[in-house]
PDB file of C-alpha atoms in Angstrom:
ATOM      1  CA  UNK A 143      81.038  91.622  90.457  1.00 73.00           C
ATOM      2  CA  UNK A 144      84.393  91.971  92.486  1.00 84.00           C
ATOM      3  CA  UNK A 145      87.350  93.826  91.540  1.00 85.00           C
ATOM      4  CA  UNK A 146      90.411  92.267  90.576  1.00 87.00           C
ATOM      5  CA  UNK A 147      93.905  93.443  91.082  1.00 88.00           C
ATOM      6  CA  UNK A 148      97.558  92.304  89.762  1.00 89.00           C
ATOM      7  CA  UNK A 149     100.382  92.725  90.950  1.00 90.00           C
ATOM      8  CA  UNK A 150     104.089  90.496  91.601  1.00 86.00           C
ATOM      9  CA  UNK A 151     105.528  88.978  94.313  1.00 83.00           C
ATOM     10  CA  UNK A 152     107.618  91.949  95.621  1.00 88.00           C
ATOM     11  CA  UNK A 153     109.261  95.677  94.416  1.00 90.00           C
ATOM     12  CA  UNK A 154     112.849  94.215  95.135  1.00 88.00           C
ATOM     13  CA  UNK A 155     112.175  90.816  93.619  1.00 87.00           C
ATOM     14  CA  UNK A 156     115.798  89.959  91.835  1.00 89.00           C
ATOM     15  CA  UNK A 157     114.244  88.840  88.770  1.00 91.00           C
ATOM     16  CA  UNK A 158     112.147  92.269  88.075  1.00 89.00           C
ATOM     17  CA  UNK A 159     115.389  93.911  89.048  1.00 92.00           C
ATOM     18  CA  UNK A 160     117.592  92.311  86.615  1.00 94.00           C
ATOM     19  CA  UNK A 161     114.906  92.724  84.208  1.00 94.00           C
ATOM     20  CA  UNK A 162     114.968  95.871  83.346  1.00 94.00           C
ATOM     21  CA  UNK A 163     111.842  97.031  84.133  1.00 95.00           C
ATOM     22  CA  UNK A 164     112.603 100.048  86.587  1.00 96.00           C
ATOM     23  CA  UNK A 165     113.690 103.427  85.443  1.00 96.00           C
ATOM     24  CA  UNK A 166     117.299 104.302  85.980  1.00 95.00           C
ATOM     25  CA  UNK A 167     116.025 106.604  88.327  1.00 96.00           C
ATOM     26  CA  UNK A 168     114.688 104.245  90.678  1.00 96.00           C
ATOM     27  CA  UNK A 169     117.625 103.301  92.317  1.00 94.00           C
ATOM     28  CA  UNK A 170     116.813 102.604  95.791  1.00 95.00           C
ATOM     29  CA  UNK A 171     114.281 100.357  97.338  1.00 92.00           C
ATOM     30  CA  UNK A 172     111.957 103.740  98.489  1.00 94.00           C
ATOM     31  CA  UNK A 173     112.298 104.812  94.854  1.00 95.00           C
ATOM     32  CA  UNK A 174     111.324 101.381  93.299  1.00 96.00           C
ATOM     33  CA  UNK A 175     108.327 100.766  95.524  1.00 95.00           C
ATOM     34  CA  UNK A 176     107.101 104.439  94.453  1.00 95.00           C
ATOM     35  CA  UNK A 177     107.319 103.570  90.863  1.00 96.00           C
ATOM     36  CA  UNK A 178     105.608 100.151  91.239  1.00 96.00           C
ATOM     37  CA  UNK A 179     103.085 101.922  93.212  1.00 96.00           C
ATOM     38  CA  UNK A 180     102.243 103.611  90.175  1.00 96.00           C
ATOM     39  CA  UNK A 181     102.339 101.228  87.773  1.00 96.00           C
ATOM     40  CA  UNK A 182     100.648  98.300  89.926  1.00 95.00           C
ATOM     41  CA  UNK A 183      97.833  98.304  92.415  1.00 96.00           C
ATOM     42  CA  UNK A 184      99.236  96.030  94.714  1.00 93.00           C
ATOM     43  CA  UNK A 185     102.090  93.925  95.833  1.00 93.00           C
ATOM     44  CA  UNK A 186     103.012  90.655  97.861  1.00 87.00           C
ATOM     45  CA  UNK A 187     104.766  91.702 100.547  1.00 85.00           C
ATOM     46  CA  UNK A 188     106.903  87.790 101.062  1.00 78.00           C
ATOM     47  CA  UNK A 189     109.274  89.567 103.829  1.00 75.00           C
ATOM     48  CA  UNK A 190     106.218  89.632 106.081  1.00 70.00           C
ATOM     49  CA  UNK A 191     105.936  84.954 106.305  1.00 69.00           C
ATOM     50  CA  UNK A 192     109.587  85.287 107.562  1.00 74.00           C
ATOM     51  CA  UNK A 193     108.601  88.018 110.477  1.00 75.00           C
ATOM     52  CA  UNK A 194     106.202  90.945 110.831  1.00 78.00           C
ATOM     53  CA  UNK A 195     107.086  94.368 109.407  1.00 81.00           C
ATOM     54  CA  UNK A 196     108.293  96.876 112.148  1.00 86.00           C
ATOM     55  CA  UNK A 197     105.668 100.116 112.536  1.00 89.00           C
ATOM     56  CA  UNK A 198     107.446 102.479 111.375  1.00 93.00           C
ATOM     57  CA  UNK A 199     108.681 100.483 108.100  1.00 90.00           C
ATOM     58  CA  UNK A 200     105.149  99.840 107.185  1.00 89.00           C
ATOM     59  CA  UNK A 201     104.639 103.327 107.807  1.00 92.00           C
ATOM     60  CA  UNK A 202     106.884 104.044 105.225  1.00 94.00           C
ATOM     61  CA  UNK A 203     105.835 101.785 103.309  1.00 91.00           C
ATOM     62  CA  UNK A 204     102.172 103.438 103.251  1.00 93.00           C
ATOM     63  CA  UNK A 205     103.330 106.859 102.758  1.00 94.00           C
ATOM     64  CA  UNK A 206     104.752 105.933  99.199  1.00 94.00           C
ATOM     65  CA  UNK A 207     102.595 104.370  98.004  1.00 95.00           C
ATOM     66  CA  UNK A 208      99.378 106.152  96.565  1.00 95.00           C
ATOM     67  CA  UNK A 209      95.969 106.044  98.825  1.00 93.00           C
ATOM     68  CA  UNK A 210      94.036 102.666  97.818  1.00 92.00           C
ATOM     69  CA  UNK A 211      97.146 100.508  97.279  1.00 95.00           C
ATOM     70  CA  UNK A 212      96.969  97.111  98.710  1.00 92.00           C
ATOM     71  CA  UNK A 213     100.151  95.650 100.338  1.00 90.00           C
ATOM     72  CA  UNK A 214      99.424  91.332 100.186  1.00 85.00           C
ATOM     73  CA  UNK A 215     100.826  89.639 103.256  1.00 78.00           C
ATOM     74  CA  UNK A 216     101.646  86.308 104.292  1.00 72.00           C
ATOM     75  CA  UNK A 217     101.090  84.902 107.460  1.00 66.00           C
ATOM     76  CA  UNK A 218     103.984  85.295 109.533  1.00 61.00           C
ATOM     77  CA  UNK A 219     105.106  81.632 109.796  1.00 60.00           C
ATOM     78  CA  UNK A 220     105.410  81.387 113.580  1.00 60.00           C
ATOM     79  CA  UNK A 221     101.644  82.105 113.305  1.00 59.00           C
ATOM     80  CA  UNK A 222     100.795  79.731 110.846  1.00 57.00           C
ATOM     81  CA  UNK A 223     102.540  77.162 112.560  1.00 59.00           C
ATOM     82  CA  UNK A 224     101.132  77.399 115.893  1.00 60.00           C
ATOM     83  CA  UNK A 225      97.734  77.817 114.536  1.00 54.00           C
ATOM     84  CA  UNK A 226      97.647  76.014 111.770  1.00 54.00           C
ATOM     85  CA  UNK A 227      95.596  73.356 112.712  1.00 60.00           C
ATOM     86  CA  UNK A 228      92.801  75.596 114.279  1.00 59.00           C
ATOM     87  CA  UNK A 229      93.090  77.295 110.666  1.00 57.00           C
ATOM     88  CA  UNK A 230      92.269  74.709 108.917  1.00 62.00           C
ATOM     89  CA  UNK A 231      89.585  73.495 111.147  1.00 64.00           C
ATOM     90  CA  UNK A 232      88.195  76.850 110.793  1.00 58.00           C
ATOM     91  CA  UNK A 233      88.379  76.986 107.033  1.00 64.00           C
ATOM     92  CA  UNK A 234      86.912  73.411 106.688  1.00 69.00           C
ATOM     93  CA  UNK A 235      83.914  74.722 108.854  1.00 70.00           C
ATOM     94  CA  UNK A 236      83.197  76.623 105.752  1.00 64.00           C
ATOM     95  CA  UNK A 237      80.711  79.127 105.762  1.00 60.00           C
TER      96      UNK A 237
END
């Protein structure tokens, strides 16, 4: 059987910010994502519809997070759009 994970929509969402959920400590965005790191084993990284991550943030991204965490994209929309329609004839094709 396959392994499931859980995790939210994003270390910075405003809703598990104002929810008091993070230490005191973790008060920057590199501090957060280390602490959710360790709490979660992956994330939804939304930013990445909207445009891709540069290198060297997903770099850092990787380096504080423990080995084996899973960052969730989306596609970046300007992707989607343009091939959408081969997507979906694609995933219709089924297997």
């Amino acid at each position: 059987m396959g392994e499931i994970k859980v995790g939210t929509a994003s270390w910075t969402d405003r809703t598990l910010l104002d929810s008091g959920w993070y230490p005191q400590t973790a008060d920057t965005p590199e501090k957060r994502l280390s602490y959710y790191a360790k709490q979660f084993p992956l994330v939804e990284v939304d930013a990445t519809y909207y445009s891709p991550p540069a290198e060297r943030t997903a770099r850092l991204w990787a380096e504080r997070t423990p080995a084996g965490f899973t960052f969730m994209n989306n596609c970046y929309r300007d992707y989607a759009q343009r091939n959408g329609q081969r997507l979906q004839s694609f995933l219709a094709a089924g297997p």
